[in-house]
Amino acid sequence: MERIYLDYAATTPCDPEVLKAMEPYFLEKFGNASSIHSFGQEAKKGIEDSREVIAKFLGAKPEEIIFTSGGTESDNTAIEGVALANKAKGSHIIISAIEHHAVSEPCKFLEKLGFQTTQVKVDKYGLVDPQDVKKAITDKTILISIMHANNEIGTIQPISEIGKIAKEKGVTFHTDAVQTVGHIPVNVDELNVDLLSMSGHKFYGPKGVGVLYARKGTRLERYMHGGDQERNRRASTYNAPGIVGLGKAIQLCQKNMAEETKFQTKLRDRMIKGILDKIPETVLNGHAQIRLPNNANVSVKYIEGESMLLNLDMLGIAASTGSACTSTSLEPSHVLLAIGLPHEIAHGSLRFTLGRWSKESDVDYLLEHLPKIVAKLRAMSPLYEKK
Ligand SMILES: *Cc1c(COP(=O)(O)O)cnc(C)c1O
């Protein structure tokens, strides 16, 4: 059976060139990068070369790059690190209502320690209004964290404008750029950010490795305690193969981005139009233009996302839903609720995300089979009968 992967936002396969670049660091260059001997120094060289590539890509300095175990650790370090380092100054944090759990959960944890969080609302497209952020700032605010693009609906936030406001008010500003790095241009000065998270496995690098960019002078308590790696900012033996793979993945994205964006945007729009045209009573979630080039998120009324996913999977198509499947609860995604979808429509949502190896024929296959699946499920749906 043909297998079609339309879930690149969940994770990407490793690019074969990335794997090739990593291989020597598992085998002959396996040394501990903190060791003085030549084995260690070879590993260190690979790490520092990667650091330079990543810094350049982000418009940052090499010493502002902290290697972590992924997006989640970068987000946790940014949120808890800033909160704990600025405790004397204030205890108020601002995030949006549609952040990834890697941002909202550390905030919840900090609330137990006496910090307060304000969640600014988003509009029906999932956009944050920078003026709402401005209004939420108090003299106790120590951190603002707003994601660059949303992982479910793909909406891209006005980060640069929010960053300008944060700078004017002297508040540290973090963005979770896990969904944008490698897919659209990301420059820390243009975005006016102090801290930025990224993750290797979202742009054809390996899993379990990421970066926290921290602008020079940003007050940050360490998150991982132990050895003195990363200028005493993050302990644990260097993941040399992962870090080298991350650098290689960035280089490939840099080389391919313009072309990939163009191709994926066209394919995305054909996929969205195809779904909306071929299946009655479907809606697009997120903004039609201000969205990631690879993201399509639609709600199909009267049926459940999970049933559609299972049926798609039987035909070899891998996608994702914003409904209960991501957790053990029956609550639909907080993102879909935040953009104002009623529960029953949020439950019927599907996310299709494209990537480096997506083809026109993948979308043809989807557009051939999805309408049939929907028709079959609707025929069995009591909600559809009642309408
Ligand atoms: C995937 C993702 C994360 C988590 O990154 P990991 O490397 O899997 O820990 C955080 N934020 C966003 C927006 C993501 O899409």
Tab-separated table of C-alpha atoms and ligand atoms in Angstrom:
chain	number	residue	atom	x	y	z
A	1	MET	CA	0.000	0.000	0.000
A	2	GLU	CA	1.109	3.525	-0.711
A	3	ARG	CA	1.964	5.487	2.434
A	4	ILE	CA	1.575	9.246	2.463
A	5	TYR	CA	2.973	11.377	5.239
A	6	LEU	CA	1.036	14.588	5.834
A	7	ASP	CA	2.126	15.175	9.418
A	8	TYR	CA	5.409	17.102	9.079
A	9	ALA	CA	4.399	19.480	11.898
A	10	ALA	CA	4.448	16.557	14.339
A	11	THR	CA	7.912	15.517	13.282
A	12	THR	CA	9.986	15.274	10.126
A	13	PRO	CA	12.137	12.415	8.913
A	14	CYS	CA	15.853	13.035	9.179
A	15	ASP	CA	17.351	14.190	5.877
A	16	PRO	CA	19.779	11.476	4.664
A	17	GLU	CA	22.509	14.132	4.419
A	18	VAL	CA	21.956	14.976	8.080
A	19	LEU	CA	22.316	11.344	9.040
A	20	LYS	CA	25.518	11.111	7.012
A	21	ALA	CA	26.983	14.161	8.771
A	22	MET	CA	26.125	12.675	12.185
A	23	GLU	CA	27.522	9.198	11.619
A	24	PRO	CA	31.232	9.885	12.318
A	25	TYR	CA	30.273	11.387	15.696
A	26	PHE	CA	28.794	8.071	16.799
A	27	LEU	CA	31.787	6.083	15.562
A	28	GLU	CA	35.303	7.537	15.303
A	29	LYS	CA	34.634	11.050	16.723
A	30	PHE	CA	32.809	9.734	19.780
A	31	GLY	CA	34.847	11.590	22.414
A	32	ASN	CA	33.403	13.642	25.248
A	33	ALA	CA	33.645	17.196	23.956
A	34	SER	CA	34.836	18.377	27.360
A	35	SER	CA	37.908	16.093	27.208
A	36	ILE	CA	41.356	17.507	26.506
A	37	HIS	CA	42.499	14.622	24.270
A	38	SER	CA	42.101	14.500	20.509
A	39	PHE	CA	38.916	12.376	20.654
A	40	GLY	CA	37.249	15.089	22.733
A	41	GLN	CA	38.620	17.906	20.636
A	42	GLU	CA	37.285	16.384	17.403
A	43	ALA	CA	33.805	16.261	18.899
A	44	LYS	CA	34.195	19.812	20.197
A	45	LYS	CA	35.182	21.037	16.746
A	46	GLY	CA	31.981	19.569	15.267
A	47	ILE	CA	29.897	21.232	17.966
A	48	GLU	CA	31.505	24.652	17.582
A	49	ASP	CA	31.177	24.564	13.791
A	50	SER	CA	27.499	23.770	14.193
A	51	ARG	CA	27.094	26.572	16.718
A	52	GLU	CA	28.510	29.041	14.211
A	53	VAL	CA	26.204	27.873	11.432
A	54	ILE	CA	23.153	28.186	13.659
A	55	ALA	CA	24.177	31.574	15.049
A	56	LYS	CA	24.686	32.940	11.557
A	57	PHE	CA	21.346	31.555	10.410
A	58	LEU	CA	19.532	33.324	13.266
A	59	GLY	CA	21.561	36.546	13.012
A	60	ALA	CA	23.011	35.835	16.462
A	61	LYS	CA	26.457	35.421	18.028
A	62	PRO	CA	27.836	31.907	18.649
A	63	GLU	CA	27.989	32.502	22.421
A	64	GLU	CA	24.247	33.236	22.407
A	65	ILE	CA	23.449	29.665	21.304
A	66	ILE	CA	22.688	27.131	24.057
A	67	PHE	CA	22.251	23.508	22.963
A	68	THR	CA	19.414	21.667	24.690
A	69	SER	CA	17.523	18.383	24.373
A	70	GLY	CA	14.777	19.937	22.220
A	71	GLY	CA	11.970	22.451	21.999
A	72	THR	CA	10.449	21.502	25.322
A	73	GLU	CA	13.657	21.988	27.278
A	74	SER	CA	14.356	25.280	25.483
A	75	ASP	CA	10.879	26.572	26.381
A	76	ASN	CA	11.139	25.368	29.987
A	77	THR	CA	14.576	26.946	30.350
A	78	ALA	CA	13.394	30.256	28.924
A	79	ILE	CA	10.255	30.484	31.075
A	80	GLU	CA	11.544	29.136	34.368
A	81	GLY	CA	15.037	30.537	33.847
A	82	VAL	CA	13.800	34.106	33.372
A	83	ALA	CA	11.205	33.813	36.145
A	84	LEU	CA	13.698	32.577	38.733
A	85	ALA	CA	16.397	35.057	37.717
A	86	ASN	CA	13.998	38.015	37.976
A	87	LYS	CA	12.029	37.039	41.068
A	88	ALA	CA	13.140	40.151	42.931
A	89	LYS	CA	11.872	42.355	40.101
A	90	GLY	CA	8.425	40.848	39.613
A	91	SER	CA	6.309	37.759	39.273
A	92	HIS	CA	4.069	38.377	36.267
A	93	ILE	CA	4.317	36.521	32.954
A	94	ILE	CA	2.333	37.114	29.756
A	95	ILE	CA	1.677	34.358	27.206
A	96	SER	CA	-0.994	33.819	24.545
A	97	ALA	CA	-4.008	31.538	24.834
A	98	ILE	CA	-2.667	29.243	22.098
A	99	GLU	CA	0.861	28.449	23.284
A	100	HIS	CA	2.267	24.921	23.075
A	101	HIS	CA	2.105	23.002	26.356
A	102	ALA	CA	5.900	23.322	26.571
A	103	VAL	CA	5.236	27.009	27.356
A	104	SER	CA	1.908	26.957	29.195
A	105	GLU	CA	2.773	24.075	31.534
A	106	PRO	CA	5.970	25.680	32.937
A	107	CYS	CA	3.810	28.762	33.609
A	108	LYS	CA	1.299	26.610	35.480
A	109	PHE	CA	4.160	25.161	37.512
A	110	LEU	CA	5.441	28.660	38.294
A	111	GLU	CA	1.978	29.654	39.508
A	112	LYS	CA	2.425	27.074	42.264
A	113	LEU	CA	5.565	28.979	43.277
A	114	GLY	CA	3.697	32.285	43.461
A	115	PHE	CA	4.045	33.656	39.931
A	116	GLN	CA	1.026	34.960	37.967
A	117	THR	CA	0.279	34.346	34.293
A	118	THR	CA	-1.918	36.387	31.961
A	119	GLN	CA	-3.064	34.694	28.754
A	120	VAL	CA	-3.826	37.219	26.020
A	121	LYS	CA	-6.666	36.192	23.737
A	122	VAL	CA	-6.432	35.607	19.995
A	123	ASP	CA	-8.922	36.547	17.267
A	124	LYS	CA	-10.828	34.065	15.109
A	125	TYR	CA	-7.733	33.551	12.931
A	126	GLY	CA	-5.531	32.850	15.924
A	127	LEU	CA	-3.778	36.219	15.798
A	128	VAL	CA	-2.546	38.036	18.901
A	129	ASP	CA	-3.130	41.808	18.899
A	130	PRO	CA	0.133	43.474	20.051
A	131	GLN	CA	-1.974	46.155	21.762
A	132	ASP	CA	-3.502	43.455	23.990
A	133	VAL	CA	0.009	42.460	25.039
A	134	LYS	CA	0.841	46.098	25.753
A	135	LYS	CA	-2.280	46.493	27.895
A	136	ALA	CA	-1.459	43.340	29.876
A	137	ILE	CA	1.980	44.618	30.948
A	138	THR	CA	2.211	45.766	34.572
A	139	ASP	CA	5.179	46.987	36.618
A	140	LYS	CA	5.505	43.379	37.837
A	141	THR	CA	5.841	41.855	34.335
A	142	ILE	CA	9.180	40.099	33.852
A	143	LEU	CA	8.526	37.969	30.763
A	144	ILE	CA	6.409	37.836	27.621
A	145	SER	CA	6.328	34.563	25.653
A	146	ILE	CA	4.398	34.407	22.382
A	147	MET	CA	4.955	31.648	19.825
A	148	HIS	CA	6.193	32.561	16.331
A	149	ALA	CA	3.750	30.236	14.539
A	150	ASN	CA	1.132	27.936	15.954
A	151	ASN	CA	1.708	24.207	15.555
A	152	GLU	CA	-1.971	23.358	15.000
A	153	ILE	CA	-3.453	26.103	12.835
A	154	GLY	CA	-0.234	27.568	11.426
A	155	THR	CA	-1.021	31.215	12.196
A	156	ILE	CA	2.108	33.409	12.245
A	157	GLN	CA	2.182	36.071	14.975
A	158	PRO	CA	3.366	39.698	14.675
A	159	ILE	CA	6.441	38.879	16.767
A	160	SER	CA	8.491	41.854	15.643
A	161	GLU	CA	5.785	44.320	16.782
A	162	ILE	CA	5.277	42.566	20.101
A	163	GLY	CA	9.049	42.557	20.578
A	164	LYS	CA	9.186	46.305	20.030
A	165	ILE	CA	6.609	46.798	22.768
A	166	ALA	CA	8.500	44.473	25.118
A	167	LYS	CA	11.717	46.374	24.475
A	168	GLU	CA	10.071	49.757	25.146
A	169	LYS	CA	8.734	48.432	28.439
A	170	GLY	CA	11.997	46.709	29.398
A	171	VAL	CA	10.386	43.248	29.559
A	172	THR	CA	12.273	40.122	28.442
A	173	PHE	CA	10.684	38.580	25.336
A	174	HIS	CA	10.734	34.906	24.363
A	175	THR	CA	9.317	33.224	21.274
A	176	ASP	CA	8.775	29.530	20.630
A	177	ALA	CA	9.945	29.326	17.015
A	178	VAL	CA	9.880	25.535	16.828
A	179	GLN	CA	7.425	25.591	13.904
A	180	THR	CA	9.134	28.368	11.940
A	181	VAL	CA	12.886	27.742	12.082
A	182	GLY	CA	13.879	26.067	8.823
A	183	HIS	CA	10.533	26.880	7.200
A	184	ILE	CA	10.348	30.678	7.044
A	185	PRO	CA	13.038	33.312	7.698
A	186	VAL	CA	13.859	33.746	11.392
A	187	ASN	CA	16.193	36.538	12.506
A	188	VAL	CA	16.466	37.407	16.193
A	189	ASP	CA	17.106	41.113	15.586
A	190	GLU	CA	14.285	41.516	13.084
A	191	LEU	CA	11.958	39.703	15.479
A	192	ASN	CA	13.145	41.815	18.462
A	193	VAL	CA	13.421	38.752	20.696
A	194	ASP	CA	15.692	38.089	23.674
A	195	LEU	CA	15.075	34.348	23.736
A	196	LEU	CA	14.065	31.885	21.018
A	197	SER	CA	13.418	28.129	21.054
A	198	MET	CA	13.979	25.710	18.191
A	199	SER	CA	13.985	21.922	17.781
A	200	GLY	CA	15.927	19.700	15.378
A	201	HIS	CA	13.212	17.189	14.540
A	202	LYS	CA	10.866	19.845	13.133
A	203	PHE	CA	13.246	20.710	10.267
A	204	TYR	CA	14.718	17.389	9.103
A	205	GLY	CA	17.281	17.124	11.911
A	206	PRO	CA	17.435	14.478	14.644
A	207	LYS	CA	15.051	14.187	17.590
A	208	GLY	CA	16.201	15.057	21.093
A	209	VAL	CA	18.271	18.112	20.259
A	210	GLY	CA	17.370	21.788	20.161
A	211	VAL	CA	18.613	25.286	20.781
A	212	LEU	CA	17.758	28.110	23.103
A	213	TYR	CA	18.992	31.405	21.726
A	214	ALA	CA	19.647	33.812	24.603
A	215	ARG	CA	20.575	37.396	23.743
A	216	LYS	CA	23.728	38.600	25.511
A	217	GLY	CA	22.791	40.182	28.842
A	218	THR	CA	19.495	38.279	29.286
A	219	ARG	CA	19.146	37.254	32.929
A	220	LEU	CA	18.597	33.516	32.955
A	221	GLU	CA	18.785	31.012	35.813
A	222	ARG	CA	20.039	27.612	34.668
A	223	TYR	CA	17.488	24.853	34.301
A	224	MET	CA	19.698	21.786	34.149
A	225	HIS	CA	22.097	21.635	37.080
A	226	GLY	CA	25.315	19.620	36.960
A	227	GLY	CA	28.477	20.159	34.951
A	228	ASP	CA	29.678	23.483	33.595
A	229	GLN	CA	28.981	22.859	29.886
A	230	GLU	CA	27.592	25.659	27.688
A	231	ARG	CA	29.342	28.409	29.703
A	232	ASN	CA	27.695	27.121	32.824
A	233	ARG	CA	24.224	27.572	31.360
A	234	ARG	CA	23.270	23.951	30.603
A	235	ALA	CA	24.744	20.838	32.178
A	236	SER	CA	25.135	17.353	30.646
A	237	THR	CA	27.592	15.750	28.241
A	238	TYR	CA	27.367	17.261	24.776
A	239	ASN	CA	25.164	15.422	22.297
A	240	ALA	CA	27.777	15.834	19.582
A	241	PRO	CA	26.036	13.755	16.857
A	242	GLY	CA	22.744	15.562	17.488
A	243	ILE	CA	24.327	19.002	17.516
A	244	VAL	CA	26.257	18.303	14.307
A	245	GLY	CA	23.029	17.016	12.725
A	246	LEU	CA	21.200	20.165	13.768
A	247	GLY	CA	23.813	22.328	12.057
A	248	LYS	CA	23.638	20.256	8.890
A	249	ALA	CA	19.833	20.425	8.910
A	250	ILE	CA	19.966	24.229	9.172
A	251	GLN	CA	22.391	24.425	6.253
A	252	LEU	CA	20.044	22.350	4.101
A	253	CYS	CA	17.055	24.493	5.052
A	254	GLN	CA	18.988	27.638	4.262
A	255	LYS	CA	19.800	26.262	0.836
A	256	ASN	CA	16.294	24.982	0.034
A	257	MET	CA	13.968	27.348	1.876
A	258	ALA	CA	12.948	29.735	-0.902
A	259	GLU	CA	12.112	26.906	-3.256
A	260	GLU	CA	10.411	24.762	-0.618
A	261	THR	CA	8.253	27.641	0.592
A	262	LYS	CA	7.112	28.393	-2.927
A	263	PHE	CA	6.253	24.779	-3.711
A	264	GLN	CA	4.580	24.043	-0.401
A	265	THR	CA	2.492	27.222	-0.415
A	266	LYS	CA	1.079	26.312	-3.809
A	267	LEU	CA	0.425	22.720	-2.794
A	268	ARG	CA	-1.085	23.839	0.523
A	269	ASP	CA	-3.499	26.190	-1.211
A	270	ARG	CA	-4.530	23.500	-3.675
A	271	MET	CA	-5.097	21.102	-0.797
A	272	ILE	CA	-7.196	23.629	1.149
A	273	LYS	CA	-9.241	24.640	-1.872
A	274	GLY	CA	-9.730	21.011	-2.845
A	275	ILE	CA	-11.038	20.042	0.580
A	276	LEU	CA	-13.342	23.060	0.895
A	277	ASP	CA	-14.672	22.637	-2.674
A	278	LYS	CA	-15.152	18.876	-2.604
A	279	ILE	CA	-16.590	18.489	0.892
A	280	PRO	CA	-19.619	20.544	1.890
A	281	GLU	CA	-19.722	22.143	5.352
A	282	THR	CA	-16.014	22.376	5.950
A	283	VAL	CA	-14.143	25.419	7.231
A	284	LEU	CA	-10.519	26.476	7.191
A	285	ASN	CA	-8.995	27.121	10.621
A	286	GLY	CA	-6.352	29.811	10.981
A	287	HIS	CA	-5.627	32.703	8.641
A	288	ALA	CA	-5.824	32.161	4.866
A	289	GLN	CA	-2.542	33.999	4.182
A	290	ILE	CA	-0.715	34.666	7.454
A	291	ARG	CA	0.019	30.969	7.963
A	292	LEU	CA	2.872	28.501	7.663
A	293	PRO	CA	3.524	27.499	4.037
A	294	ASN	CA	2.979	23.826	4.871
A	295	ASN	CA	-0.104	23.929	7.113
A	296	ALA	CA	-3.742	23.162	6.326
A	297	ASN	CA	-6.196	22.800	9.204
A	298	VAL	CA	-9.872	22.228	8.483
A	299	SER	CA	-12.978	21.384	10.453
A	300	VAL	CA	-15.380	18.903	8.909
A	301	LYS	CA	-18.769	19.375	10.518
A	302	TYR	CA	-20.884	16.594	12.066
A	303	ILE	CA	-18.136	13.964	12.368
A	304	GLU	CA	-15.131	13.283	14.566
A	305	GLY	CA	-11.522	13.971	13.675
A	306	GLU	CA	-10.380	10.692	15.167
A	307	SER	CA	-12.698	8.583	13.022
A	308	MET	CA	-11.439	10.381	9.929
A	309	LEU	CA	-7.823	9.828	11.011
A	310	LEU	CA	-8.353	6.106	11.488
A	311	ASN	CA	-9.986	5.814	8.085
A	312	LEU	CA	-7.209	7.840	6.464
A	313	ASP	CA	-4.603	5.673	8.152
A	314	MET	CA	-6.208	2.546	6.709
A	315	LEU	CA	-5.543	4.077	3.284
A	316	GLY	CA	-1.955	4.890	4.215
A	317	ILE	CA	-2.464	8.604	4.852
A	318	ALA	CA	-0.926	10.029	8.046
A	319	ALA	CA	-2.456	13.238	9.379
A	320	SER	CA	-3.333	14.710	12.738
A	321	THR	CA	-6.369	16.043	14.579
A	322	GLY	CA	-6.884	18.818	17.062
A	323	SER	CA	-9.350	16.730	18.995
A	324	ALA	CA	-8.952	14.426	21.949
A	325	CYS	CA	-6.350	12.109	20.477
A	326	THR	CA	-3.436	14.158	21.770
A	327	SER	CA	-4.455	13.499	25.346
A	328	THR	CA	-6.453	11.124	27.457
A	329	SER	CA	-9.175	13.716	28.026
A	330	LEU	CA	-12.154	14.356	25.811
A	331	GLU	CA	-11.414	18.071	25.675
A	332	PRO	CA	-10.763	19.367	22.178
A	333	SER	CA	-7.620	21.393	21.492
A	334	HIS	CA	-7.280	24.616	23.506
A	335	VAL	CA	-6.145	26.301	20.293
A	336	LEU	CA	-9.359	25.529	18.417
A	337	LEU	CA	-11.466	26.614	21.388
A	338	ALA	CA	-9.434	29.847	21.674
A	339	ILE	CA	-10.249	30.800	18.061
A	340	GLY	CA	-13.908	30.415	18.963
A	341	LEU	CA	-14.848	27.019	17.547
A	342	PRO	CA	-17.690	25.289	19.390
A	343	HIS	CA	-16.710	21.927	20.900
A	344	GLU	CA	-18.468	19.825	18.273
A	345	ILE	CA	-16.737	21.582	15.377
A	346	ALA	CA	-13.362	21.502	17.114
A	347	HIS	CA	-13.785	17.734	17.446
A	348	GLY	CA	-14.081	17.414	13.676
A	349	SER	CA	-10.746	19.046	12.889
A	350	LEU	CA	-7.905	17.696	10.799
A	351	ARG	CA	-4.382	18.981	10.293
A	352	PHE	CA	-2.419	18.181	7.155
A	353	THR	CA	1.169	19.401	7.056
A	354	LEU	CA	3.510	19.198	4.072
A	355	GLY	CA	7.275	18.893	3.914
A	356	ARG	CA	10.433	18.298	1.918
A	357	TRP	CA	9.239	15.056	0.335
A	358	SER	CA	5.597	15.983	-0.294
A	359	LYS	CA	4.400	15.528	-3.862
A	360	GLU	CA	1.497	16.776	-5.969
A	361	SER	CA	0.287	13.186	-6.113
A	362	ASP	CA	0.075	13.035	-2.286
A	363	VAL	CA	-2.520	15.789	-2.387
A	364	ASP	CA	-4.316	14.136	-5.334
A	365	TYR	CA	-4.566	10.926	-3.311
A	366	LEU	CA	-5.899	12.789	-0.273
A	367	LEU	CA	-8.438	14.710	-2.346
A	368	GLU	CA	-9.599	11.489	-3.934
A	369	HIS	CA	-10.158	9.629	-0.664
A	370	LEU	CA	-11.076	12.196	1.994
A	371	PRO	CA	-14.469	13.105	0.458
A	372	LYS	CA	-15.424	9.406	0.359
A	373	ILE	CA	-14.426	8.907	3.992
A	374	VAL	CA	-16.391	11.972	5.061
A	375	ALA	CA	-19.476	10.844	3.134
A	376	LYS	CA	-19.285	7.397	4.716
A	377	LEU	CA	-18.896	8.743	8.254
A	378	ARG	CA	-21.583	11.381	7.800
A	379	ALA	CA	-24.002	8.733	6.616
A	380	MET	CA	-23.562	7.093	10.026
A	381	SER	CA	-23.599	10.335	12.029
A	382	PRO	CA	-26.713	11.165	14.047
A	383	LEU	CA	-25.548	14.804	14.109
A	384	TYR	CA	-25.572	14.928	10.317
A	385	GLU	CA	-29.054	13.434	10.111
A	386	LYS	CA	-30.474	15.963	12.553
A	387	LYS	CA	-29.119	19.077	10.867
B	1	LIG	C1	7.120	20.248	18.709
B	1	LIG	C2	6.953	21.534	19.427
B	1	LIG	C3	7.534	21.751	20.683
B	1	LIG	C4	8.289	20.665	21.411
B	1	LIG	O1	9.536	20.387	20.843
B	1	LIG	P1	10.280	19.007	21.217
B	1	LIG	O2	11.608	19.114	20.557
B	1	LIG	O3	9.443	17.911	20.664
B	1	LIG	O4	10.398	18.954	22.703
B	1	LIG	C5	7.381	22.987	21.281
B	1	LIG	N1	6.691	23.959	20.667
B	1	LIG	C6	6.122	23.807	19.463
B	1	LIG	C7	5.388	24.942	18.841
B	1	LIG	C8	6.224	22.582	18.803
B	1	LIG	O5	5.638	22.430	17.623
